[in-house]
């Protein structure tokens, strides 16, 4: 999967398609704690990965316009399952356990890590992984390890900076520029990162438009 032109997802048609899709019903399918519990392959999937407390659940709630679809918590490591959500029968949203820190026994944390690795590396319906990164801290080694795993598995991924409203615009611009330079040298990375704020809604429309493109076949244009 190649990176679209910089403004390909920024057209009125793409933005409207994203708005329409993410306004449709989104239902919880299941939460799994082991590889053998993963649902059958069906619809295209987009996974949300990131360090604990980076804002994965908040971003899913912001994208879908629902405050309680994905559980949020101020306690890092609270998401303990791989949670699957069906968006309008067109796209599966996958909320992965946070990595880097968890208030849980080491054996359980190790099991989460293995589950995440198995999912990311062996899911043929996985069209894109969103690697969420706190804009205040930038890319960390744990993020790069996940990016390397995705590169080896040939899974395209998009770096999505969260909490972008908490840093000043010049700092955000510098972060985006330096990150793009690194991503252009990274296997499977889409070179243009996204900047979002679940609290303020910044960047959410553009991310919806990008993700809605995953539901289109190569021979189709925008639906809706």
mmCIF file with all atom_site columns, N, CA and C in Angstrom, residues 67-123:
data_model
loop_
_atom_site.group_PDB
_atom_site.id
_atom_site.type_symbol
_atom_site.label_atom_id
_atom_site.label_alt_id
_atom_site.label_comp_id
_atom_site.label_asym_id
_atom_site.label_entity_id
_atom_site.label_seq_id
_atom_site.pdbx_PDB_ins_code
_atom_site.Cartn_x
_atom_site.Cartn_y
_atom_site.Cartn_z
_atom_site.occupancy
_atom_site.B_iso_or_equiv
_atom_site.pdbx_formal_charge
_atom_site.auth_seq_id
_atom_site.auth_comp_id
_atom_site.auth_asym_id
_atom_site.auth_atom_id
_atom_site.pdbx_PDB_model_num
ATOM 1   N N  . UNK A 1 67  ? -18.624 9.060   23.245 1.00 0.00 ? 67  UNK A N  1
ATOM 2   C CA . UNK A 1 67  ? -17.764 9.295   24.401 1.00 0.00 ? 67  UNK A CA 1
ATOM 3   C C  . UNK A 1 67  ? -17.376 8.023   25.136 1.00 0.00 ? 67  UNK A C  1
ATOM 4   N N  . UNK A 1 68  ? -18.176 6.964   24.986 1.00 0.00 ? 68  UNK A N  1
ATOM 5   C CA . UNK A 1 68  ? -17.939 5.771   25.806 1.00 0.00 ? 68  UNK A CA 1
ATOM 6   C C  . UNK A 1 68  ? -17.804 4.499   24.983 1.00 0.00 ? 68  UNK A C  1
ATOM 7   N N  . UNK A 1 69  ? -17.574 4.612   23.673 1.00 0.00 ? 69  UNK A N  1
ATOM 8   C CA . UNK A 1 69  ? -17.444 3.397   22.864 1.00 0.00 ? 69  UNK A CA 1
ATOM 9   C C  . UNK A 1 69  ? -16.257 2.577   23.337 1.00 0.00 ? 69  UNK A C  1
ATOM 10  N N  . UNK A 1 70  ? -15.093 3.207   23.387 1.00 0.00 ? 70  UNK A N  1
ATOM 11  C CA . UNK A 1 70  ? -13.900 2.546   23.915 1.00 0.00 ? 70  UNK A CA 1
ATOM 12  C C  . UNK A 1 70  ? -13.661 3.076   25.323 1.00 0.00 ? 70  UNK A C  1
ATOM 13  N N  . UNK A 1 71  ? -13.374 2.185   26.236 1.00 0.00 ? 71  UNK A N  1
ATOM 14  C CA . UNK A 1 71  ? -13.173 2.595   27.624 1.00 0.00 ? 71  UNK A CA 1
ATOM 15  C C  . UNK A 1 71  ? -11.888 3.413   27.751 1.00 0.00 ? 71  UNK A C  1
ATOM 16  N N  . UNK A 1 72  ? -11.987 4.513   28.477 1.00 0.00 ? 72  UNK A N  1
ATOM 17  C CA . UNK A 1 72  ? -10.803 5.332   28.735 1.00 0.00 ? 72  UNK A CA 1
ATOM 18  C C  . UNK A 1 72  ? -10.494 5.289   30.227 1.00 0.00 ? 72  UNK A C  1
ATOM 19  N N  . UNK A 1 73  ? -9.241  5.540   30.545 1.00 0.00 ? 73  UNK A N  1
ATOM 20  C CA . UNK A 1 73  ? -8.824  5.491   31.943 1.00 0.00 ? 73  UNK A CA 1
ATOM 21  C C  . UNK A 1 73  ? -7.595  6.356   32.129 1.00 0.00 ? 73  UNK A C  1
ATOM 22  N N  . UNK A 1 74  ? -7.470  6.930   33.309 1.00 0.00 ? 74  UNK A N  1
ATOM 23  C CA . UNK A 1 74  ? -6.255  7.663   33.653 1.00 0.00 ? 74  UNK A CA 1
ATOM 24  C C  . UNK A 1 74  ? -5.164  6.738   34.172 1.00 0.00 ? 74  UNK A C  1
ATOM 25  N N  . UNK A 1 75  ? -5.491  5.463   34.304 1.00 0.00 ? 75  UNK A N  1
ATOM 26  C CA . UNK A 1 75  ? -4.515  4.487   34.788 1.00 0.00 ? 75  UNK A CA 1
ATOM 27  C C  . UNK A 1 75  ? -3.837  3.816   33.606 1.00 0.00 ? 75  UNK A C  1
ATOM 28  N N  . UNK A 1 76  ? -2.527  4.035   33.397 1.00 0.00 ? 76  UNK A N  1
ATOM 29  C CA . UNK A 1 76  ? -1.841  3.395   32.277 1.00 0.00 ? 76  UNK A CA 1
ATOM 30  C C  . UNK A 1 76  ? -1.974  1.880   32.347 1.00 0.00 ? 76  UNK A C  1
ATOM 31  N N  . UNK A 1 77  ? -2.203  1.270   31.164 1.00 0.00 ? 77  UNK A N  1
ATOM 32  C CA . UNK A 1 77  ? -2.261  -0.181  31.108 1.00 0.00 ? 77  UNK A CA 1
ATOM 33  C C  . UNK A 1 77  ? -3.624  -0.757  31.428 1.00 0.00 ? 77  UNK A C  1
ATOM 34  N N  . UNK A 1 78  ? -4.684  0.063   31.455 1.00 0.00 ? 78  UNK A N  1
ATOM 35  C CA . UNK A 1 78  ? -6.004  -0.429  31.821 1.00 0.00 ? 78  UNK A CA 1
ATOM 36  C C  . UNK A 1 78  ? -6.631  -1.261  30.694 1.00 0.00 ? 78  UNK A C  1
ATOM 37  N N  . UNK A 1 79  ? -6.360  -0.917  29.435 1.00 0.00 ? 79  UNK A N  1
ATOM 38  C CA . UNK A 1 79  ? -6.873  -1.715  28.322 1.00 0.00 ? 79  UNK A CA 1
ATOM 39  C C  . UNK A 1 79  ? -6.098  -3.022  28.273 1.00 0.00 ? 79  UNK A C  1
ATOM 40  N N  . UNK A 1 80  ? -6.753  -4.124  28.633 1.00 0.00 ? 80  UNK A N  1
ATOM 41  C CA . UNK A 1 80  ? -6.062  -5.394  28.786 1.00 0.00 ? 80  UNK A CA 1
ATOM 42  C C  . UNK A 1 80  ? -6.426  -6.405  27.711 1.00 0.00 ? 80  UNK A C  1
ATOM 43  N N  . UNK A 1 81  ? -7.244  -6.020  26.755 1.00 0.00 ? 81  UNK A N  1
ATOM 44  C CA . UNK A 1 81  ? -7.668  -6.925  25.698 1.00 0.00 ? 81  UNK A CA 1
ATOM 45  C C  . UNK A 1 81  ? -7.423  -6.272  24.341 1.00 0.00 ? 81  UNK A C  1
ATOM 46  N N  . UNK A 1 82  ? -7.440  -7.086  23.304 1.00 0.00 ? 82  UNK A N  1
ATOM 47  C CA . UNK A 1 82  ? -7.541  -6.556  21.950 1.00 0.00 ? 82  UNK A CA 1
ATOM 48  C C  . UNK A 1 82  ? -9.033  -6.419  21.675 1.00 0.00 ? 82  UNK A C  1
ATOM 49  N N  . UNK A 1 83  ? -9.507  -5.192  21.553 1.00 0.00 ? 83  UNK A N  1
ATOM 50  C CA . UNK A 1 83  ? -10.937 -4.930  21.400 1.00 0.00 ? 83  UNK A CA 1
ATOM 51  C C  . UNK A 1 83  ? -11.274 -4.595  19.952 1.00 0.00 ? 83  UNK A C  1
ATOM 52  N N  . UNK A 1 84  ? -12.284 -5.275  19.421 1.00 0.00 ? 84  UNK A N  1
ATOM 53  C CA . UNK A 1 84  ? -12.703 -5.120  18.032 1.00 0.00 ? 84  UNK A CA 1
ATOM 54  C C  . UNK A 1 84  ? -14.046 -4.401  17.978 1.00 0.00 ? 84  UNK A C  1
ATOM 55  N N  . UNK A 1 85  ? -14.135 -3.381  17.094 1.00 0.00 ? 85  UNK A N  1
ATOM 56  C CA . UNK A 1 85  ? -15.361 -2.616  16.901 1.00 0.00 ? 85  UNK A CA 1
ATOM 57  C C  . UNK A 1 85  ? -15.718 -2.629  15.412 1.00 0.00 ? 85  UNK A C  1
ATOM 58  N N  . UNK A 1 86  ? -16.988 -2.897  15.109 1.00 0.00 ? 86  UNK A N  1
ATOM 59  C CA . UNK A 1 86  ? -17.473 -2.950  13.726 1.00 0.00 ? 86  UNK A CA 1
ATOM 60  C C  . UNK A 1 86  ? -18.078 -1.600  13.367 1.00 0.00 ? 86  UNK A C  1
ATOM 61  N N  . UNK A 1 87  ? -17.470 -0.922  12.395 1.00 0.00 ? 87  UNK A N  1
ATOM 62  C CA . UNK A 1 87  ? -17.963 0.375   11.936 1.00 0.00 ? 87  UNK A CA 1
ATOM 63  C C  . UNK A 1 87  ? -18.780 0.181   10.668 1.00 0.00 ? 87  UNK A C  1
ATOM 64  N N  . UNK A 1 88  ? -20.098 0.173   10.818 1.00 0.00 ? 88  UNK A N  1
ATOM 65  C CA . UNK A 1 88  ? -21.038 0.161   9.692  1.00 0.00 ? 88  UNK A CA 1
ATOM 66  C C  . UNK A 1 88  ? -20.867 -1.039  8.771  1.00 0.00 ? 88  UNK A C  1
ATOM 67  N N  . UNK A 1 89  ? -20.288 -2.125  9.262  1.00 0.00 ? 89  UNK A N  1
ATOM 68  C CA . UNK A 1 89  ? -20.067 -3.283  8.404  1.00 0.00 ? 89  UNK A CA 1
ATOM 69  C C  . UNK A 1 89  ? -19.077 -3.021  7.288  1.00 0.00 ? 89  UNK A C  1
ATOM 70  N N  . UNK A 1 90  ? -18.255 -1.967  7.445  1.00 0.00 ? 90  UNK A N  1
ATOM 71  C CA . UNK A 1 90  ? -17.285 -1.614  6.407  1.00 0.00 ? 90  UNK A CA 1
ATOM 72  C C  . UNK A 1 90  ? -15.842 -1.658  6.884  1.00 0.00 ? 90  UNK A C  1
ATOM 73  N N  . UNK A 1 91  ? -15.626 -1.392  8.165  1.00 0.00 ? 91  UNK A N  1
ATOM 74  C CA . UNK A 1 91  ? -14.266 -1.288  8.684  1.00 0.00 ? 91  UNK A CA 1
ATOM 75  C C  . UNK A 1 91  ? -14.263 -1.738  10.140 1.00 0.00 ? 91  UNK A C  1
ATOM 76  N N  . UNK A 1 92  ? -13.251 -2.508  10.511 1.00 0.00 ? 92  UNK A N  1
ATOM 77  C CA . UNK A 1 92  ? -13.087 -2.939  11.895 1.00 0.00 ? 92  UNK A CA 1
ATOM 78  C C  . UNK A 1 92  ? -12.015 -2.075  12.553 1.00 0.00 ? 92  UNK A C  1
ATOM 79  N N  . UNK A 1 93  ? -12.362 -1.459  13.671 1.00 0.00 ? 93  UNK A N  1
ATOM 80  C CA . UNK A 1 93  ? -11.409 -0.692  14.465 1.00 0.00 ? 93  UNK A CA 1
ATOM 81  C C  . UNK A 1 93  ? -10.895 -1.596  15.578 1.00 0.00 ? 93  UNK A C  1
ATOM 82  N N  . UNK A 1 94  ? -9.579  -1.652  15.741 1.00 0.00 ? 94  UNK A N  1
ATOM 83  C CA . UNK A 1 94  ? -8.973  -2.574  16.701 1.00 0.00 ? 94  UNK A CA 1
ATOM 84  C C  . UNK A 1 94  ? -8.157  -1.775  17.715 1.00 0.00 ? 94  UNK A C  1
ATOM 85  N N  . UNK A 1 95  ? -8.582  -1.828  18.964 1.00 0.00 ? 95  UNK A N  1
ATOM 86  C CA . UNK A 1 95  ? -7.916  -1.116  20.060 1.00 0.00 ? 95  UNK A CA 1
ATOM 87  C C  . UNK A 1 95  ? -6.996  -2.103  20.766 1.00 0.00 ? 95  UNK A C  1
ATOM 88  N N  . UNK A 1 96  ? -5.686  -1.889  20.644 1.00 0.00 ? 96  UNK A N  1
ATOM 89  C CA . UNK A 1 96  ? -4.698  -2.810  21.207 1.00 0.00 ? 96  UNK A CA 1
ATOM 90  C C  . UNK A 1 96  ? -4.285  -2.387  22.617 1.00 0.00 ? 96  UNK A C  1
ATOM 91  N N  . UNK A 1 97  ? -3.869  -3.344  23.454 1.00 0.00 ? 97  UNK A N  1
ATOM 92  C CA . UNK A 1 97  ? -3.344  -2.979  24.774 1.00 0.00 ? 97  UNK A CA 1
ATOM 93  C C  . UNK A 1 97  ? -2.134  -2.063  24.635 1.00 0.00 ? 97  UNK A C  1
ATOM 94  N N  . UNK A 1 98  ? -2.006  -1.130  25.552 1.00 0.00 ? 98  UNK A N  1
ATOM 95  C CA . UNK A 1 98  ? -0.864  -0.228  25.519 1.00 0.00 ? 98  UNK A CA 1
ATOM 96  C C  . UNK A 1 98  ? 0.428   -0.946  25.841 1.00 0.00 ? 98  UNK A C  1
ATOM 97  N N  . UNK A 1 99  ? 1.522   -0.446  25.287 1.00 0.00 ? 99  UNK A N  1
ATOM 98  C CA . UNK A 1 99  ? 2.826   -1.040  25.571 1.00 0.00 ? 99  UNK A CA 1
ATOM 99  C C  . UNK A 1 99  ? 3.696   -0.022  26.304 1.00 0.00 ? 99  UNK A C  1
ATOM 100 N N  . UNK A 1 100 ? 4.756   -0.506  26.935 1.00 0.00 ? 100 UNK A N  1
ATOM 101 C CA . UNK A 1 100 ? 5.691   0.383   27.613 1.00 0.00 ? 100 UNK A CA 1
ATOM 102 C C  . UNK A 1 100 ? 5.503   0.468   29.111 1.00 0.00 ? 100 UNK A C  1
ATOM 103 N N  . UNK A 1 101 ? 4.292   0.259   29.575 1.00 0.00 ? 101 UNK A N  1
ATOM 104 C CA . UNK A 1 101 ? 4.038   0.317   31.015 1.00 0.00 ? 101 UNK A CA 1
ATOM 105 C C  . UNK A 1 101 ? 2.666   -0.279  31.270 1.00 0.00 ? 101 UNK A C  1
ATOM 106 N N  . UNK A 1 102 ? 2.544   -1.039  32.335 1.00 0.00 ? 102 UNK A N  1
ATOM 107 C CA . UNK A 1 102 ? 1.228   -1.537  32.729 1.00 0.00 ? 102 UNK A CA 1
ATOM 108 C C  . UNK A 1 102 ? 1.255   -1.931  34.194 1.00 0.00 ? 102 UNK A C  1
ATOM 109 N N  . UNK A 1 103 ? 0.201   -1.585  34.910 1.00 0.00 ? 103 UNK A N  1
ATOM 110 C CA . UNK A 1 103 ? 0.081   -2.003  36.305 1.00 0.00 ? 103 UNK A CA 1
ATOM 111 C C  . UNK A 1 103 ? -0.523  -3.397  36.328 1.00 0.00 ? 103 UNK A C  1
ATOM 112 N N  . UNK A 1 104 ? 0.310   -4.373  36.039 1.00 0.00 ? 104 UNK A N  1
ATOM 113 C CA . UNK A 1 104 ? -0.130  -5.762  35.992 1.00 0.00 ? 104 UNK A CA 1
ATOM 114 C C  . UNK A 1 104 ? 1.088   -6.641  36.212 1.00 0.00 ? 104 UNK A C  1
ATOM 115 N N  . UNK A 1 105 ? 0.876   -7.901  36.618 1.00 0.00 ? 105 UNK A N  1
ATOM 116 C CA . UNK A 1 105 ? 2.009   -8.820  36.781 1.00 0.00 ? 105 UNK A CA 1
ATOM 117 C C  . UNK A 1 105 ? 2.787   -8.975  35.486 1.00 0.00 ? 105 UNK A C  1
ATOM 118 N N  . UNK A 1 106 ? 4.099   -9.195  35.611 1.00 0.00 ? 106 UNK A N  1
ATOM 119 C CA . UNK A 1 106 ? 4.960   -9.299  34.433 1.00 0.00 ? 106 UNK A CA 1
ATOM 120 C C  . UNK A 1 106 ? 4.484   -10.382 33.479 1.00 0.00 ? 106 UNK A C  1
ATOM 121 N N  . UNK A 1 107 ? 4.007   -11.504 34.000 1.00 0.00 ? 107 UNK A N  1
ATOM 122 C CA . UNK A 1 107 ? 3.550   -12.593 33.130 1.00 0.00 ? 107 UNK A CA 1
ATOM 123 C C  . UNK A 1 107 ? 2.392   -12.135 32.252 1.00 0.00 ? 107 UNK A C  1
ATOM 124 N N  . UNK A 1 108 ? 1.489   -11.336 32.829 1.00 0.00 ? 108 UNK A N  1
ATOM 125 C CA . UNK A 1 108 ? 0.354   -10.844 32.047 1.00 0.00 ? 108 UNK A CA 1
ATOM 126 C C  . UNK A 1 108 ? 0.821   -9.828  31.009 1.00 0.00 ? 108 UNK A C  1
ATOM 127 N N  . UNK A 1 109 ? 1.739   -8.946  31.399 1.00 0.00 ? 109 UNK A N  1
ATOM 128 C CA . UNK A 1 109 ? 2.276   -7.973  30.447 1.00 0.00 ? 109 UNK A CA 1
ATOM 129 C C  . UNK A 1 109 ? 2.958   -8.689  29.289 1.00 0.00 ? 109 UNK A C  1
ATOM 130 N N  . UNK A 1 110 ? 3.755   -9.715  29.592 1.00 0.00 ? 110 UNK A N  1
ATOM 131 C CA . UNK A 1 110 ? 4.426   -10.487 28.541 1.00 0.00 ? 110 UNK A CA 1
ATOM 132 C C  . UNK A 1 110 ? 3.405   -11.124 27.608 1.00 0.00 ? 110 UNK A C  1
ATOM 133 N N  . UNK A 1 111 ? 2.298   -11.608 28.167 1.00 0.00 ? 111 UNK A N  1
ATOM 134 C CA . UNK A 1 111 ? 1.255   -12.225 27.342 1.00 0.00 ? 111 UNK A CA 1
ATOM 135 C C  . UNK A 1 111 ? 0.622   -11.191 26.421 1.00 0.00 ? 111 UNK A C  1
ATOM 136 N N  . UNK A 1 112 ? 0.401   -9.965  26.925 1.00 0.00 ? 112 UNK A N  1
ATOM 137 C CA . UNK A 1 112 ? -0.135  -8.900  26.076 1.00 0.00 ? 112 UNK A CA 1
ATOM 138 C C  . UNK A 1 112 ? 0.810   -8.608  24.916 1.00 0.00 ? 112 UNK A C  1
ATOM 139 N N  . UNK A 1 113 ? 2.100   -8.509  25.231 1.00 0.00 ? 113 UNK A N  1
ATOM 140 C CA . UNK A 1 113 ? 3.094   -8.199  24.202 1.00 0.00 ? 113 UNK A CA 1
ATOM 141 C C  . UNK A 1 113 ? 3.076   -9.260  23.109 1.00 0.00 ? 113 UNK A C  1
ATOM 142 N N  . UNK A 1 114 ? 3.034   -10.526 23.505 1.00 0.00 ? 114 UNK A N  1
ATOM 143 C CA . UNK A 1 114 ? 3.014   -11.606 22.517 1.00 0.00 ? 114 UNK A CA 1
ATOM 144 C C  . UNK A 1 114 ? 1.739   -11.574 21.693 1.00 0.00 ? 114 UNK A C  1
ATOM 145 N N  . UNK A 1 115 ? 0.608   -11.249 22.330 1.00 0.00 ? 115 UNK A N  1
ATOM 146 C CA . UNK A 1 115 ? -0.659  -11.153 21.606 1.00 0.00 ? 115 UNK A CA 1
ATOM 147 C C  . UNK A 1 115 ? -0.607  -10.023 20.580 1.00 0.00 ? 115 UNK A C  1
ATOM 148 N N  . UNK A 1 116 ? -0.076  -8.871  20.990 1.00 0.00 ? 116 UNK A N  1
ATOM 149 C CA . UNK A 1 116 ? 0.036   -7.741  20.064 1.00 0.00 ? 116 UNK A CA 1
ATOM 150 C C  . UNK A 1 116 ? 0.927   -8.107  18.884 1.00 0.00 ? 116 UNK A C  1
ATOM 151 N N  . UNK A 1 117 ? 2.072   -8.724  19.169 1.00 0.00 ? 117 UNK A N  1
ATOM 152 C CA . UNK A 1 117 ? 2.992   -9.108  18.095 1.00 0.00 ? 117 UNK A CA 1
ATOM 153 C C  . UNK A 1 117 ? 2.335   -10.089 17.139 1.00 0.00 ? 117 UNK A C  1
ATOM 154 N N  . UNK A 1 118 ? 1.646   -11.093 17.695 1.00 0.00 ? 118 UNK A N  1
ATOM 155 C CA . UNK A 1 118 ? 1.000   -12.103 16.855 1.00 0.00 ? 118 UNK A CA 1
ATOM 156 C C  . UNK A 1 118 ? -0.082  -11.474 15.991 1.00 0.00 ? 118 UNK A C  1
ATOM 157 N N  . UNK A 1 119 ? -0.844  -10.554 16.563 1.00 0.00 ? 119 UNK A N  1
ATOM 158 C CA . UNK A 1 119 ? -1.895  -9.896  15.793 1.00 0.00 ? 119 UNK A CA 1
ATOM 159 C C  . UNK A 1 119 ? -1.304  -9.047  14.675 1.00 0.00 ? 119 UNK A C  1
ATOM 160 N N  . UNK A 1 120 ? -0.348  -8.199  15.007 1.00 0.00 ? 120 UNK A N  1
ATOM 161 C CA . UNK A 1 120 ? 0.200   -7.271  14.018 1.00 0.00 ? 120 UNK A CA 1
ATOM 162 C C  . UNK A 1 120 ? 0.917   -7.985  12.886 1.00 0.00 ? 120 UNK A C  1
ATOM 163 N N  . UNK A 1 121 ? 1.544   -9.117  13.186 1.00 0.00 ? 121 UNK A N  1
ATOM 164 C CA . UNK A 1 121 ? 2.355   -9.796  12.175 1.00 0.00 ? 121 UNK A CA 1
ATOM 165 C C  . UNK A 1 121 ? 1.584   -10.841 11.378 1.00 0.00 ? 121 UNK A C  1
ATOM 166 N N  . UNK A 1 122 ? 0.393   -11.230 11.839 1.00 0.00 ? 122 UNK A N  1
ATOM 167 C CA . UNK A 1 122 ? -0.265  -12.357 11.194 1.00 0.00 ? 122 UNK A CA 1
ATOM 168 C C  . UNK A 1 122 ? -1.718  -12.154 10.850 1.00 0.00 ? 122 UNK A C  1
ATOM 169 N N  . UNK A 1 123 ? -2.110  -10.927 10.584 1.00 0.00 ? 123 UNK A N  1
ATOM 170 C CA . UNK A 1 123 ? -3.521  -10.636 10.319 1.00 0.00 ? 123 UNK A CA 1
ATOM 171 C C  . UNK A 1 123 ? -3.675  -10.144 8.887  1.00 0.00 ? 123 UNK A C  1
#
